[in-house]
Coordinates of C-alpha atoms and ligand atoms in Angstrom, one line a residue:
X27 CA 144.7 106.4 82.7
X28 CA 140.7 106.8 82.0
X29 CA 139.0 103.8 82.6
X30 CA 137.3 103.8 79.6
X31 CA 140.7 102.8 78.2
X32 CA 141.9 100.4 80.6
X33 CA 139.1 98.3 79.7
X34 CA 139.8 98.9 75.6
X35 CA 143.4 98.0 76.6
X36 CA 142.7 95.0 78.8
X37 CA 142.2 92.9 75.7
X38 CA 145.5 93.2 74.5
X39 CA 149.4 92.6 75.3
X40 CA 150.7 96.1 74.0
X41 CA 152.5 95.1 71.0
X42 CA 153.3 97.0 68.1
X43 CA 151.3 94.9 65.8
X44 CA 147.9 95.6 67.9
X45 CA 148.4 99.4 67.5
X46 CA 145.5 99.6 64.2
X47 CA 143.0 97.3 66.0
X48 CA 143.4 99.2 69.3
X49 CA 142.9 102.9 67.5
X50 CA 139.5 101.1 66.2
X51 CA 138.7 99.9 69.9
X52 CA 139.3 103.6 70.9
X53 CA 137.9 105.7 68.0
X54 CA 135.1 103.1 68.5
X55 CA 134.7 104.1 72.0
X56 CA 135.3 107.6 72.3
X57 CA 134.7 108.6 69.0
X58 CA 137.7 110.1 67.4
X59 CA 141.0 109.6 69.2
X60 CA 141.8 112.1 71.6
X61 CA 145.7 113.5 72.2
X62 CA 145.6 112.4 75.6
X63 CA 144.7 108.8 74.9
X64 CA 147.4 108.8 72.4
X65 CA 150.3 109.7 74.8
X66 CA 148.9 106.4 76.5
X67 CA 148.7 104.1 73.7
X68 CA 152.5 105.4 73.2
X69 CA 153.2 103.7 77.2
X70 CA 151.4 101.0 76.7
X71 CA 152.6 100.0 72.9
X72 CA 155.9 101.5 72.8
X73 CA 155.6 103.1 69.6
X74 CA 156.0 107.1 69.8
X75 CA 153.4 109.4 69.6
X76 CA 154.8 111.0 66.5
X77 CA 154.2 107.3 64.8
X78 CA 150.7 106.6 65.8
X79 CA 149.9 110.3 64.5
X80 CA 151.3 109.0 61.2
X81 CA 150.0 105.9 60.9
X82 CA 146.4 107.2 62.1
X83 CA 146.4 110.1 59.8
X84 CA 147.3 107.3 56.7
X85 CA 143.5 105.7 57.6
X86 CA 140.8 108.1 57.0
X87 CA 138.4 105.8 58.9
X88 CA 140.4 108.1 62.2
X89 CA 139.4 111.4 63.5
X90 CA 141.5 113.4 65.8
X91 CA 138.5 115.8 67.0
X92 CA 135.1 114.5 68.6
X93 CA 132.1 114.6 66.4
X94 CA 129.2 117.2 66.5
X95 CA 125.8 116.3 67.7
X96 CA 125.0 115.5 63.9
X97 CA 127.6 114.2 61.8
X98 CA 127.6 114.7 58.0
X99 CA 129.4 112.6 56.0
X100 CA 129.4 114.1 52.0
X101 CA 130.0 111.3 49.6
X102 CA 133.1 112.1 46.9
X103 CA 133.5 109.1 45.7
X104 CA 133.4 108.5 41.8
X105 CA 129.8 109.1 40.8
X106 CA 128.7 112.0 43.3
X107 CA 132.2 113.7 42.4
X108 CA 131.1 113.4 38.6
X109 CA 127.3 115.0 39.8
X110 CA 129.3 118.0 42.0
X111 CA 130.3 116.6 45.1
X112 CA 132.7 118.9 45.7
X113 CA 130.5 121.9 45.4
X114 CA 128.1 120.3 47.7
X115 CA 130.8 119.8 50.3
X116 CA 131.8 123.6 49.7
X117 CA 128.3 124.5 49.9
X118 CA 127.8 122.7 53.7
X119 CA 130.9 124.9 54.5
X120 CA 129.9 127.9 53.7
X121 CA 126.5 127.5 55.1
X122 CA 127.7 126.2 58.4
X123 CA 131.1 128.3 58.4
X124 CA 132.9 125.5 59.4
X125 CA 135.9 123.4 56.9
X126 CA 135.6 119.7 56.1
X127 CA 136.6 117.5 58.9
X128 CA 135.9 120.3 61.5
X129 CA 133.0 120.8 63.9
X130 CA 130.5 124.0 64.1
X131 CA 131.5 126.0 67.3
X132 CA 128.3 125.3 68.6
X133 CA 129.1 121.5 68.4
X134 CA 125.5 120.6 66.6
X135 CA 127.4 119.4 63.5
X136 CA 130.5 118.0 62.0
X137 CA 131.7 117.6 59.1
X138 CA 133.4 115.0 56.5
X139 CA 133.9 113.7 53.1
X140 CA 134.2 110.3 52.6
X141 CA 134.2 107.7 49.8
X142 CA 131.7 105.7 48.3
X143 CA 128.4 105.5 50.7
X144 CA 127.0 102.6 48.4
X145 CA 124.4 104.8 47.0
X146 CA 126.0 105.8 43.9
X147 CA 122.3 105.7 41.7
X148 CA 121.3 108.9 44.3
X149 CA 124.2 110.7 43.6
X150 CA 125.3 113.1 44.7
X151 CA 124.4 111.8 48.1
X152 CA 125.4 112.4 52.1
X153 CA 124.4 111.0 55.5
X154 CA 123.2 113.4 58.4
X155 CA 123.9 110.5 60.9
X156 CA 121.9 107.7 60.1
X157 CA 119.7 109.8 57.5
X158 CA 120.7 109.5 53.7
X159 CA 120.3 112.6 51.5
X160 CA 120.4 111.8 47.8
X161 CA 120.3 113.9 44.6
X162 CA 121.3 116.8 46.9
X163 CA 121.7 120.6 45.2
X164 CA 123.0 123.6 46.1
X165 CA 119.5 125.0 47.4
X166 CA 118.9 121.9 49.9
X167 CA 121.6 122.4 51.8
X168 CA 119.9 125.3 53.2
X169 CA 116.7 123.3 53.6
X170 CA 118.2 120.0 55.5
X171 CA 120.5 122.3 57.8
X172 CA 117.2 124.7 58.4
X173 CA 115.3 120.9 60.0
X174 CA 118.0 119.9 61.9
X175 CA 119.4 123.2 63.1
X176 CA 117.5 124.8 66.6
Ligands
FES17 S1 130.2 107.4 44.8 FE1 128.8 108.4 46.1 S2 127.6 106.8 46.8 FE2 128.9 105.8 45.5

């Protein structure tokens, strides 16, 4: 077992009820959850891997592949749908050739639509990490990828 998750298990007592809080200790430590770790968590809770799977895939807060070096998170919520959210998210896939919750090959960005970002005046909006993007069109997509990209 990695040690990384002996110490994220050491705080609990492997019961079923612990199984969300220790996905969060994991995803929050890793980054996403990866298959191995998940055959372990299985061990060590007793509930089968085909159950964490579906209770993980129920919470969008969980990822099942590591993030890229930048993350993008594309707003869809109510407002920035209304303003074309989903053409922006389309938009970010074309131009990076990648689809939404997947990573470019070269592993520089990933990729994810999520609810409300609590920005809804700047709509349609979207983090690059830590960065917000607001009022986002079709033509800056080029321009904030052509910044960040090497
Ligand atoms: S709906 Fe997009 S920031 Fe609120």
């Amino acid at each position: 077992m990695e040690k990384g998750l002996l110490e994220v298990l050491s705080s609990y007592q492997g019961i079923r009820s612990e199984l969300i809080p220790i996905l969060q200790d994991i995803q929050s430590n890793f980054g996403y959850l990866p298959e191995e770790i998940i055959e372990d968590v299985s061990k060590f809770t007793r509930v089968p891997v085909s159950e964490i799977y579906g209770v993980a895939s129920f919470y969008s807060q969980f990822r099942f592949t590591p993030k890229g070096n930048n993350h993008i998170m594309v707003c869809t919520g109510t407002a920035c749908h209304v303003k074309g959210a989903d053409k922006i998210v389309e938009g970010i896939e074309r131009h990076l050739n990648i689809e939404e919750g997947g990573v470019t090959s070269d592993k520089e960005y990933s990729l994810e639509s999520v609810g409300c970002l609590g920005c809804c005046a700047l709509a349609p909006c979207a983090t690059v990490n830590d960065d917000i993007k607001s009022n986002i069109t079709i033509k800056d997509i080029k321009k904030i990828f052509r910044q960040k990209k090497k």
